[in-house]
């Protein structure tokens, strides 16, 4: 193999990679393109590539009352993630740095709840929410999303906590720090990237959650996915509007995810292996 | 006044086969003394140190610092500072914050904290690096920060757990001297754990040798070298290790090949274990009194050469120190004599204890 | 030195003190775990137990007062319900096919990304995007802009006329799910690839292993823990797939693409049959637990391996 063919092979591989990536992400690209079309250009055969762009769809979406859904999603996502961290950080600490007997049982329990299909609980949850007057209430979603994400979060954070050198914690104890000080001033700053990664994953799963949102909320507490359900019957008539709505609905978590993709990789892999 | 006293202190790890990591340790470290705990890995030396720090429970016996019984006190109430093997610096804090952390926790005023940190930094040549994060420091600098973190607190005891083992050889020698000098200057009682017997010999006022959680001997470096209390200490202290041979008693001595070695103490008939340091042996001319050694390996160190070989009719290896300029060749047979039979150590082969120990 | 001699006398009381201390210390260590534990039990276990209770009742929500105990009747009905069995089969198909295909695609993409080239960061950003798109949005977009028989891009690109959603409903749904989950798999596997020790790969090269050989003998075994995790997490989420079916096919045509979550949803929220849908929920949990036990065991073995290395 000469250097020349080697270089050629490498460029070909790079070209292939780019091609695969673009093909793979094409539905998203097409969504973005379509969202700037007039409805007449959106659903055509053959598809229209040259068109006069417009922001009409975005204003229509906003007029159809998109913002309250967005606000609900943001509220639910932020608060449920905060709740997960509030409950999860001490739990992860207890499972990693101060383990006692039965620790692995507790860990196994947390993991096993993740195996519980959410459909198995939806009926009582619906009935309980109804009896408590919590149907179509953001707080119900906050609690449920926290419950949904907590096991994975505890498991991930535990792996990050395990990375903290025990000698450092001992040094802090010798330096005179009590447990809360050790936790907040020594351990947390060290595991901050891991906690950020965990929070990011909770944010993604909360923002995109569909099942609870559709079944337990409606106009009052509906989140962004519920808004999209309104398009289920549009049957090819409002593709541009649908694309604009899909783009707006996904944009926040897309941007967060893009910015923090390194955290995401780290978070997933740490939870994985350590 | 801060002496540290272990009184029958034990650490027992529970389990089906409970392990006595430290077993009935009785040791008193005087005020201002530099005591080195040394032993092979698994000897319990680190555990003993961590018991004094309060990082390991004391399951039996007690530990006191000064005139206080600290057996059940948490680390922060013991007035100690510890230097860890990995340094355990807080990675998110600057050098200054690392050193100031414990002082701040004690609620010391800002100006006082600053003054103390700067004083310590001066002493350790760290002033330039005060605002750096540990990540941006070299190994030696990190080690000094770890020292600084201990010094600023002005504790009554320093506890050091193999603080030099992460440094390269040259820096280790240098830092070794610095730590010893610093300790003398501050006059703070220090317990220092190492597995390196050179560190133990050069730094300690006294050295305590541990094995399997049991204290073997605690004495000055010279005394350990000259009169090891048992076979283990004899073999552990000194490099290369002492030659230890179990031989039948022949009158008032033993026979090494053709050489009759007069023992410095009176022994019962039977067998004894004799210990002869490589430097007590020397190569001699073919005509002189001595025993024959088949050379199997020559380690040339420049000034000296260590000749490893086997004694004819004996399985044990013997090491002899020879002149570095004229070492024998591999496979050669050399004649070896004992320089001074007064330096031969004699041990009971059963108990391993020194015979003729006072 | 006097302290040294006196010490043994007082050794008995401290020993007992240590024991009670140890007990309270153990509780202190457990305490941080309790809020999370109680919360998880309240939010996930209690509703499930209520589901179990409901599953022994005959209860239709639109007929108040119809609630009464019927023993195992609901379970008998469930297992003789051909739609349930079909939904079960579809769930298994969707889960197995989607996890495997997404993992293979993810592995391929990860391998393409695991080298330096122009625009690598951008390519990775592009590739993770489907994971960040709202699944509901993704499902609707695939249903319309991709699969639509008259205006969809797929028919135009291949020059064919296929009614994807009515002729191949399950395949269409699975395409969307695979598209959604491949980036997740890719990220995990990429992390695994990058965690490989360079030296081990170099050692293999020095030992004379070619690229393929290195991949099979060195890379894959080192990746196994990451692959296991990818399978486990992927399966957990894909078993619960609801959005794609709800939004793309409504389980149809007929019940051709109905999976268990969707069927349970239908029975509960369209048929208002609390008893039977609860029984189905319990069956699903039982089956998931059986499968998961094996998966969990696998994963804990992975844990032990990593522990040993540490």
Tab-separated table of N, CA and C in Angstrom, chain C residues 87-213:
chain	number	residue	atom	x	y	z
C	87	UNK	N	-50.283	-8.121	20.236
C	87	UNK	CA	-49.556	-6.963	20.751
C	87	UNK	C	-48.273	-7.408	21.432
C	88	UNK	N	-48.371	-8.531	22.147
C	88	UNK	CA	-47.186	-9.079	22.798
C	88	UNK	C	-46.127	-9.418	21.755
C	89	UNK	N	-46.565	-10.115	20.704
C	89	UNK	CA	-45.630	-10.467	19.636
C	89	UNK	C	-45.018	-9.230	19.015
C	90	UNK	N	-45.844	-8.212	18.748
C	90	UNK	CA	-45.320	-6.983	18.151
C	90	UNK	C	-44.305	-6.305	19.064
C	91	UNK	N	-44.606	-6.330	20.374
C	91	UNK	CA	-43.681	-5.691	21.320
C	91	UNK	C	-42.326	-6.369	21.259
C	92	UNK	N	-42.359	-7.701	21.270
C	92	UNK	CA	-41.097	-8.433	21.221
C	92	UNK	C	-40.368	-8.117	19.923
C	93	UNK	N	-41.095	-8.169	18.805
C	93	UNK	CA	-40.462	-7.884	17.513
C	93	UNK	C	-39.834	-6.484	17.524
C	94	UNK	N	-40.648	-5.507	17.924
C	94	UNK	CA	-40.145	-4.122	17.896
C	94	UNK	C	-38.890	-4.009	18.751
C	95	UNK	N	-38.957	-4.576	19.970
C	95	UNK	CA	-37.829	-4.409	20.884
C	95	UNK	C	-36.568	-5.076	20.336
C	96	UNK	N	-36.725	-6.340	19.958
C	96	UNK	CA	-35.535	-7.079	19.527
C	96	UNK	C	-34.946	-6.458	18.259
C	97	UNK	N	-35.798	-6.232	17.260
C	97	UNK	CA	-35.285	-5.712	15.986
C	97	UNK	C	-34.690	-4.312	16.189
C	98	UNK	N	-35.423	-3.449	16.872
C	98	UNK	CA	-34.938	-2.070	17.006
C	98	UNK	C	-33.633	-2.014	17.788
C	99	UNK	N	-33.551	-2.780	18.891
C	99	UNK	CA	-32.323	-2.731	19.689
C	99	UNK	C	-31.148	-3.224	18.854
C	100	UNK	N	-31.365	-4.357	18.155
C	100	UNK	CA	-30.250	-4.918	17.390
C	100	UNK	C	-29.830	-3.992	16.249
C	101	UNK	N	-30.827	-3.539	15.478
C	101	UNK	CA	-30.481	-2.706	14.322
C	101	UNK	C	-29.856	-1.389	14.786
C	102	UNK	N	-30.463	-0.770	15.802
C	102	UNK	CA	-29.907	0.495	16.279
C	102	UNK	C	-28.489	0.290	16.799
C	103	UNK	N	-28.251	-0.861	17.437
C	103	UNK	CA	-26.920	-1.084	17.971
C	103	UNK	C	-25.903	-1.299	16.848
C	104	UNK	N	-26.296	-2.069	15.832
C	104	UNK	CA	-25.368	-2.295	14.723
C	104	UNK	C	-25.078	-0.984	13.991
C	105	UNK	N	-26.155	-0.228	13.706
C	105	UNK	CA	-25.932	1.061	13.049
C	105	UNK	C	-25.071	1.961	13.924
C	106	UNK	N	-25.378	1.963	15.223
C	106	UNK	CA	-24.614	2.790	16.152
C	106	UNK	C	-23.154	2.387	16.161
C	107	UNK	N	-22.907	1.078	16.125
C	107	UNK	CA	-21.527	0.594	16.103
C	107	UNK	C	-20.822	1.069	14.837
C	108	UNK	N	-21.529	0.939	13.692
C	108	UNK	CA	-20.937	1.377	12.432
C	108	UNK	C	-20.611	2.854	12.458
C	109	UNK	N	-21.566	3.664	12.909
C	109	UNK	CA	-21.337	5.106	12.945
C	109	UNK	C	-20.214	5.458	13.921
C	110	UNK	N	-20.211	4.759	15.060
C	110	UNK	CA	-19.167	5.039	16.045
C	110	UNK	C	-17.792	4.729	15.460
C	111	UNK	N	-17.701	3.623	14.711
C	111	UNK	CA	-16.410	3.275	14.108
C	111	UNK	C	-15.994	4.338	13.089
C	112	UNK	N	-16.978	4.844	12.330
C	112	UNK	CA	-16.652	5.899	11.359
C	112	UNK	C	-16.156	7.157	12.072
C	113	UNK	N	-16.727	7.394	13.258
C	113	UNK	CA	-16.368	8.622	13.980
C	113	UNK	C	-15.087	8.480	14.793
C	114	UNK	N	-14.659	7.248	15.018
C	114	UNK	CA	-13.528	7.036	15.914
C	114	UNK	C	-12.186	7.221	15.213
C	115	UNK	N	-12.017	8.320	14.531
C	115	UNK	CA	-10.730	8.662	13.925
C	115	UNK	C	-10.782	10.142	13.634
C	116	UNK	N	-9.621	10.720	13.408
C	116	UNK	CA	-9.592	12.158	13.160
C	116	UNK	C	-9.891	12.432	11.696
C	117	UNK	N	-10.816	13.350	11.414
C	117	UNK	CA	-11.024	13.773	10.033
C	117	UNK	C	-11.658	15.147	10.029
C	118	UNK	N	-11.694	15.719	8.831
C	118	UNK	CA	-12.185	17.089	8.702
C	118	UNK	C	-13.665	17.166	9.092
C	119	UNK	N	-13.969	18.021	10.059
C	119	UNK	CA	-15.364	18.248	10.421
C	119	UNK	C	-15.949	17.174	11.307
C	120	UNK	N	-15.083	16.455	12.033
C	120	UNK	CA	-15.563	15.377	12.880
C	120	UNK	C	-16.585	15.871	13.913
C	121	UNK	N	-16.299	17.029	14.503
C	121	UNK	CA	-17.205	17.581	15.510
C	121	UNK	C	-18.581	17.851	14.928
C	122	UNK	N	-18.592	18.395	13.710
C	122	UNK	CA	-19.881	18.714	13.083
C	122	UNK	C	-20.641	17.432	12.780
C	123	UNK	N	-19.922	16.441	12.262
C	123	UNK	CA	-20.577	15.179	11.935
C	123	UNK	C	-21.198	14.569	13.180
C	124	UNK	N	-20.454	14.611	14.290
C	124	UNK	CA	-21.007	14.040	15.517
C	124	UNK	C	-22.245	14.820	15.947
C	125	UNK	N	-22.168	16.143	15.845
C	125	UNK	CA	-23.319	16.967	16.208
C	125	UNK	C	-24.529	16.601	15.355
C	126	UNK	N	-24.301	16.433	14.053
C	126	UNK	CA	-25.402	16.045	13.173
C	126	UNK	C	-25.989	14.713	13.615
C	127	UNK	N	-25.086	13.772	13.897
C	127	UNK	CA	-25.551	12.419	14.166
C	127	UNK	C	-26.321	12.287	15.473
C	128	UNK	N	-26.013	13.139	16.457
C	128	UNK	CA	-26.764	12.976	17.710
C	128	UNK	C	-28.117	13.677	17.648
C	129	UNK	N	-28.325	14.489	16.615
C	129	UNK	CA	-29.551	15.293	16.575
C	129	UNK	C	-30.846	14.472	16.658
C	130	UNK	N	-30.982	13.348	15.949
C	130	UNK	CA	-32.242	12.605	16.071
C	130	UNK	C	-32.590	12.218	17.509
C	131	UNK	N	-31.567	12.032	18.344
C	131	UNK	CA	-31.816	11.698	19.743
C	131	UNK	C	-32.388	12.908	20.496
C	132	UNK	N	-32.055	14.100	20.024
C	132	UNK	CA	-32.480	15.310	20.716
C	132	UNK	C	-33.821	15.840	20.205
C	133	UNK	N	-34.237	15.356	19.022
C	133	UNK	CA	-35.547	15.742	18.494
C	133	UNK	C	-36.622	15.122	19.372
C	134	UNK	N	-37.675	15.856	19.632
C	134	UNK	CA	-38.803	15.307	20.370
C	134	UNK	C	-39.286	14.049	19.648
C	135	UNK	N	-39.394	12.902	20.321
C	135	UNK	CA	-39.864	11.701	19.626
C	135	UNK	C	-41.221	11.938	18.964
C	136	UNK	N	-42.077	12.708	19.636
C	136	UNK	CA	-43.378	12.996	19.045
C	136	UNK	C	-43.198	13.737	17.723
C	137	UNK	N	-42.293	14.700	17.705
C	137	UNK	CA	-42.042	15.448	16.476
C	137	UNK	C	-41.458	14.530	15.414
C	138	UNK	N	-40.517	13.699	15.826
C	138	UNK	CA	-39.894	12.771	14.893
C	138	UNK	C	-40.933	11.851	14.262
C	139	UNK	N	-41.811	11.313	15.106
C	139	UNK	CA	-42.824	10.395	14.602
C	139	UNK	C	-43.729	11.085	13.590
C	140	UNK	N	-44.172	12.290	13.908
C	140	UNK	CA	-45.062	13.004	12.991
C	140	UNK	C	-44.350	13.353	11.690
C	141	UNK	N	-43.084	13.736	11.782
C	141	UNK	CA	-42.338	14.088	10.579
C	141	UNK	C	-42.138	12.884	9.677
C	142	UNK	N	-41.797	11.752	10.272
C	142	UNK	CA	-41.626	10.542	9.469
C	142	UNK	C	-42.946	10.153	8.813
C	143	UNK	N	-44.014	10.267	9.620
C	143	UNK	CA	-45.321	9.889	9.091
C	143	UNK	C	-45.672	10.726	7.863
C	144	UNK	N	-45.408	12.014	7.933
C	144	UNK	CA	-45.805	12.898	6.836
C	144	UNK	C	-44.714	13.037	5.783
C	145	UNK	N	-43.673	13.739	6.107
C	145	UNK	CA	-42.714	14.110	5.056
C	145	UNK	C	-41.955	12.915	4.488
C	146	UNK	N	-41.824	11.822	5.245
C	146	UNK	CA	-41.063	10.687	4.737
C	146	UNK	C	-41.972	9.604	4.144
C	147	UNK	N	-42.987	9.183	4.924
C	147	UNK	CA	-43.758	8.001	4.534
C	147	UNK	C	-45.017	8.312	3.724
C	148	UNK	N	-45.400	9.581	3.598
C	148	UNK	CA	-46.659	9.878	2.920
C	148	UNK	C	-46.647	9.312	1.503
C	149	UNK	N	-47.729	8.582	1.118
C	149	UNK	CA	-47.726	7.919	-0.196
C	149	UNK	C	-47.677	8.898	-1.372
C	150	UNK	N	-48.286	10.069	-1.250
C	150	UNK	CA	-48.287	10.966	-2.408
C	150	UNK	C	-47.126	11.949	-2.399
C	151	UNK	N	-46.828	12.513	-1.230
C	151	UNK	CA	-45.829	13.578	-1.208
C	151	UNK	C	-44.577	13.215	-0.411
C	152	UNK	N	-44.510	11.996	0.130
C	152	UNK	CA	-43.380	11.617	0.967
C	152	UNK	C	-42.083	11.501	0.189
C	153	UNK	N	-40.974	11.791	0.859
C	153	UNK	CA	-39.679	11.760	0.184
C	153	UNK	C	-39.247	10.349	-0.195
C	154	UNK	N	-39.658	9.362	0.584
C	154	UNK	CA	-39.184	8.005	0.318
C	154	UNK	C	-39.655	7.517	-1.044
C	155	UNK	N	-40.963	7.658	-1.307
C	155	UNK	CA	-41.476	7.217	-2.595
C	155	UNK	C	-40.848	8.002	-3.742
C	156	UNK	N	-40.654	9.297	-3.520
C	156	UNK	CA	-40.050	10.110	-4.569
C	156	UNK	C	-38.606	9.672	-4.823
C	157	UNK	N	-37.853	9.449	-3.736
C	157	UNK	CA	-36.438	9.117	-3.879
C	157	UNK	C	-36.250	7.776	-4.583
C	158	UNK	N	-37.104	6.798	-4.253
C	158	UNK	CA	-36.938	5.480	-4.874
C	158	UNK	C	-37.799	5.307	-6.109
C	159	UNK	N	-38.607	6.329	-6.450
C	159	UNK	CA	-39.462	6.238	-7.622
C	159	UNK	C	-40.489	5.124	-7.522
C	160	UNK	N	-41.047	4.925	-6.329
C	160	UNK	CA	-42.027	3.855	-6.152
C	160	UNK	C	-43.305	4.425	-5.562
C	161	UNK	N	-44.307	3.582	-5.515
C	161	UNK	CA	-45.596	3.987	-4.938
C	161	UNK	C	-45.955	2.982	-3.863
C	162	UNK	N	-45.519	3.234	-2.646
C	162	UNK	CA	-45.808	2.290	-1.561
C	162	UNK	C	-46.598	3.002	-0.479
C	163	UNK	N	-47.633	2.330	-0.011
C	163	UNK	CA	-48.380	2.866	1.136
C	163	UNK	C	-47.691	2.356	2.394
C	164	UNK	N	-46.588	3.003	2.750
C	164	UNK	CA	-45.735	2.496	3.838
C	164	UNK	C	-46.522	2.185	5.105
C	165	UNK	N	-47.336	3.151	5.536
C	165	UNK	CA	-47.947	3.019	6.855
C	165	UNK	C	-49.061	1.986	6.884
C	166	UNK	N	-49.695	1.714	5.732
C	166	UNK	CA	-50.733	0.683	5.790
C	166	UNK	C	-50.206	-0.665	5.305
C	167	UNK	N	-49.219	-0.666	4.408
C	167	UNK	CA	-48.687	-1.943	3.943
C	167	UNK	C	-47.628	-2.515	4.887
C	168	UNK	N	-46.768	-1.632	5.380
C	168	UNK	CA	-45.690	-2.092	6.277
C	168	UNK	C	-45.711	-1.287	7.571
C	169	UNK	N	-46.806	-1.336	8.321
C	169	UNK	CA	-46.903	-0.437	9.489
C	169	UNK	C	-45.807	-0.691	10.524
C	170	UNK	N	-45.566	-1.964	10.808
C	170	UNK	CA	-44.589	-2.279	11.849
C	170	UNK	C	-43.190	-1.813	11.428
C	171	UNK	N	-42.851	-2.064	10.154
C	171	UNK	CA	-41.532	-1.667	9.662
C	171	UNK	C	-41.389	-0.146	9.718
C	172	UNK	N	-42.471	0.559	9.371
C	172	UNK	CA	-42.401	2.022	9.383
C	172	UNK	C	-42.162	2.523	10.794
C	173	UNK	N	-42.913	1.967	11.744
C	173	UNK	CA	-42.740	2.380	13.139
C	173	UNK	C	-41.322	2.080	13.610
C	174	UNK	N	-40.854	0.890	13.250
C	174	UNK	CA	-39.515	0.509	13.707
C	174	UNK	C	-38.444	1.396	13.086
C	175	UNK	N	-38.649	1.800	11.840
C	175	UNK	CA	-37.688	2.701	11.210
C	175	UNK	C	-37.529	3.968	12.052
C	176	UNK	N	-38.674	4.518	12.446
C	176	UNK	CA	-38.620	5.748	13.227
C	176	UNK	C	-37.912	5.515	14.563
C	177	UNK	N	-38.236	4.397	15.213
C	177	UNK	CA	-37.626	4.122	16.524
C	177	UNK	C	-36.116	3.924	16.375
C	178	UNK	N	-35.731	3.175	15.345
C	178	UNK	CA	-34.306	2.942	15.120
C	178	UNK	C	-33.594	4.276	14.880
C	179	UNK	N	-34.221	5.105	14.056
C	179	UNK	CA	-33.639	6.414	13.747
C	179	UNK	C	-33.431	7.230	15.028
C	180	UNK	N	-34.431	7.128	15.911
C	180	UNK	CA	-34.384	7.867	17.168
C	180	UNK	C	-33.290	7.364	18.104
C	181	UNK	N	-33.088	6.041	18.151
C	181	UNK	CA	-32.213	5.461	19.175
C	181	UNK	C	-30.798	5.183	18.705
C	182	UNK	N	-30.579	5.179	17.389
C	182	UNK	CA	-29.222	4.928	16.906
C	182	UNK	C	-28.196	5.914	17.487
C	183	UNK	N	-28.510	7.216	17.540
C	183	UNK	CA	-27.512	8.139	18.092
C	183	UNK	C	-27.143	7.811	19.534
C	184	UNK	N	-28.126	7.368	20.309
C	184	UNK	CA	-27.872	7.009	21.701
C	184	UNK	C	-26.875	5.859	21.771
C	185	UNK	N	-27.133	4.845	20.949
C	185	UNK	CA	-26.214	3.700	20.889
C	185	UNK	C	-24.831	4.155	20.431
C	186	UNK	N	-24.837	5.011	19.422
C	186	UNK	CA	-23.571	5.478	18.864
C	186	UNK	C	-22.738	6.191	19.933
C	187	UNK	N	-23.396	7.059	20.696
C	187	UNK	CA	-22.671	7.798	21.726
C	187	UNK	C	-22.047	6.856	22.747
C	188	UNK	N	-22.844	5.869	23.169
C	188	UNK	CA	-22.330	4.923	24.158
C	188	UNK	C	-21.145	4.145	23.612
C	189	UNK	N	-21.300	3.650	22.393
C	189	UNK	CA	-20.238	2.818	21.824
C	189	UNK	C	-19.002	3.671	21.537
C	190	UNK	N	-19.238	4.898	21.101
C	190	UNK	CA	-18.108	5.795	20.844
C	190	UNK	C	-17.314	6.019	22.131
C	191	UNK	N	-18.038	6.208	23.229
C	191	UNK	CA	-17.358	6.365	24.515
C	191	UNK	C	-16.521	5.137	24.814
C	192	UNK	N	-17.073	3.973	24.516
C	192	UNK	CA	-16.337	2.736	24.740
C	192	UNK	C	-15.098	2.648	23.874
C	193	UNK	N	-15.245	3.035	22.608
C	193	UNK	CA	-14.095	2.991	21.700
C	193	UNK	C	-12.990	3.917	22.188
C	194	UNK	N	-13.411	5.087	22.673
C	194	UNK	CA	-12.399	6.052	23.072
C	194	UNK	C	-11.781	5.722	24.421
C	195	UNK	N	-12.450	4.847	25.161
C	195	UNK	CA	-11.878	4.457	26.448
C	195	UNK	C	-10.858	3.328	26.286
C	196	UNK	N	-10.739	2.793	25.053
C	196	UNK	CA	-9.763	1.725	24.832
C	196	UNK	C	-8.357	2.223	25.085
C	197	UNK	N	-7.544	1.354	25.639
C	197	UNK	CA	-6.167	1.765	25.844
C	197	UNK	C	-5.413	1.688	24.517
C	198	UNK	N	-4.796	2.807	24.150
C	198	UNK	CA	-3.999	2.864	22.913
C	198	UNK	C	-2.919	1.785	22.924
C	199	UNK	N	-2.324	1.598	24.110
C	199	UNK	CA	-1.185	0.679	24.196
C	199	UNK	C	-1.592	-0.739	23.836
C	200	UNK	N	-2.791	-1.122	24.266
C	200	UNK	CA	-3.234	-2.478	23.967
C	200	UNK	C	-3.391	-2.636	22.459
C	201	UNK	N	-3.971	-1.596	21.810
C	201	UNK	CA	-4.121	-1.666	20.351
C	201	UNK	C	-2.759	-1.734	19.675
C	202	UNK	N	-1.827	-0.955	20.203
C	202	UNK	CA	-0.484	-0.966	19.614
C	202	UNK	C	0.179	-2.315	19.824
C	203	UNK	N	-0.051	-2.883	21.008
C	203	UNK	CA	0.514	-4.207	21.282
C	203	UNK	C	-0.006	-5.217	20.274
C	204	UNK	N	-1.313	-5.124	19.959
C	204	UNK	CA	-1.891	-6.043	18.983
C	204	UNK	C	-1.243	-5.851	17.621
C	205	UNK	N	-1.012	-4.579	17.274
C	205	UNK	CA	-0.360	-4.289	15.994
C	205	UNK	C	1.031	-4.892	15.944
C	206	UNK	N	1.773	-4.693	17.036
C	206	UNK	CA	3.125	-5.229	17.101
C	206	UNK	C	3.094	-6.751	17.023
C	207	UNK	N	2.057	-7.337	17.634
C	207	UNK	CA	1.914	-8.792	17.582
C	207	UNK	C	1.519	-9.286	16.204
C	208	UNK	N	1.251	-8.348	15.294
C	208	UNK	CA	0.996	-8.752	13.916
C	208	UNK	C	-0.468	-8.922	13.570
C	209	UNK	N	-1.379	-8.353	14.404
C	209	UNK	CA	-2.800	-8.467	14.089
C	209	UNK	C	-3.176	-7.406	13.066
C	210	UNK	N	-3.946	-7.809	12.076
C	210	UNK	CA	-4.439	-6.853	11.090
C	210	UNK	C	-5.593	-6.057	11.678
C	211	UNK	N	-6.176	-5.182	10.851
C	211	UNK	CA	-7.248	-4.328	11.360
C	211	UNK	C	-8.464	-5.126	11.805
C	212	UNK	N	-8.872	-6.055	10.969
C	212	UNK	CA	-10.074	-6.831	11.261
C	212	UNK	C	-9.860	-7.655	12.507
C	213	UNK	N	-8.688	-8.296	12.549
C	213	UNK	CA	-8.318	-9.146	13.670
C	213	UNK	C	-8.299	-8.325	14.969
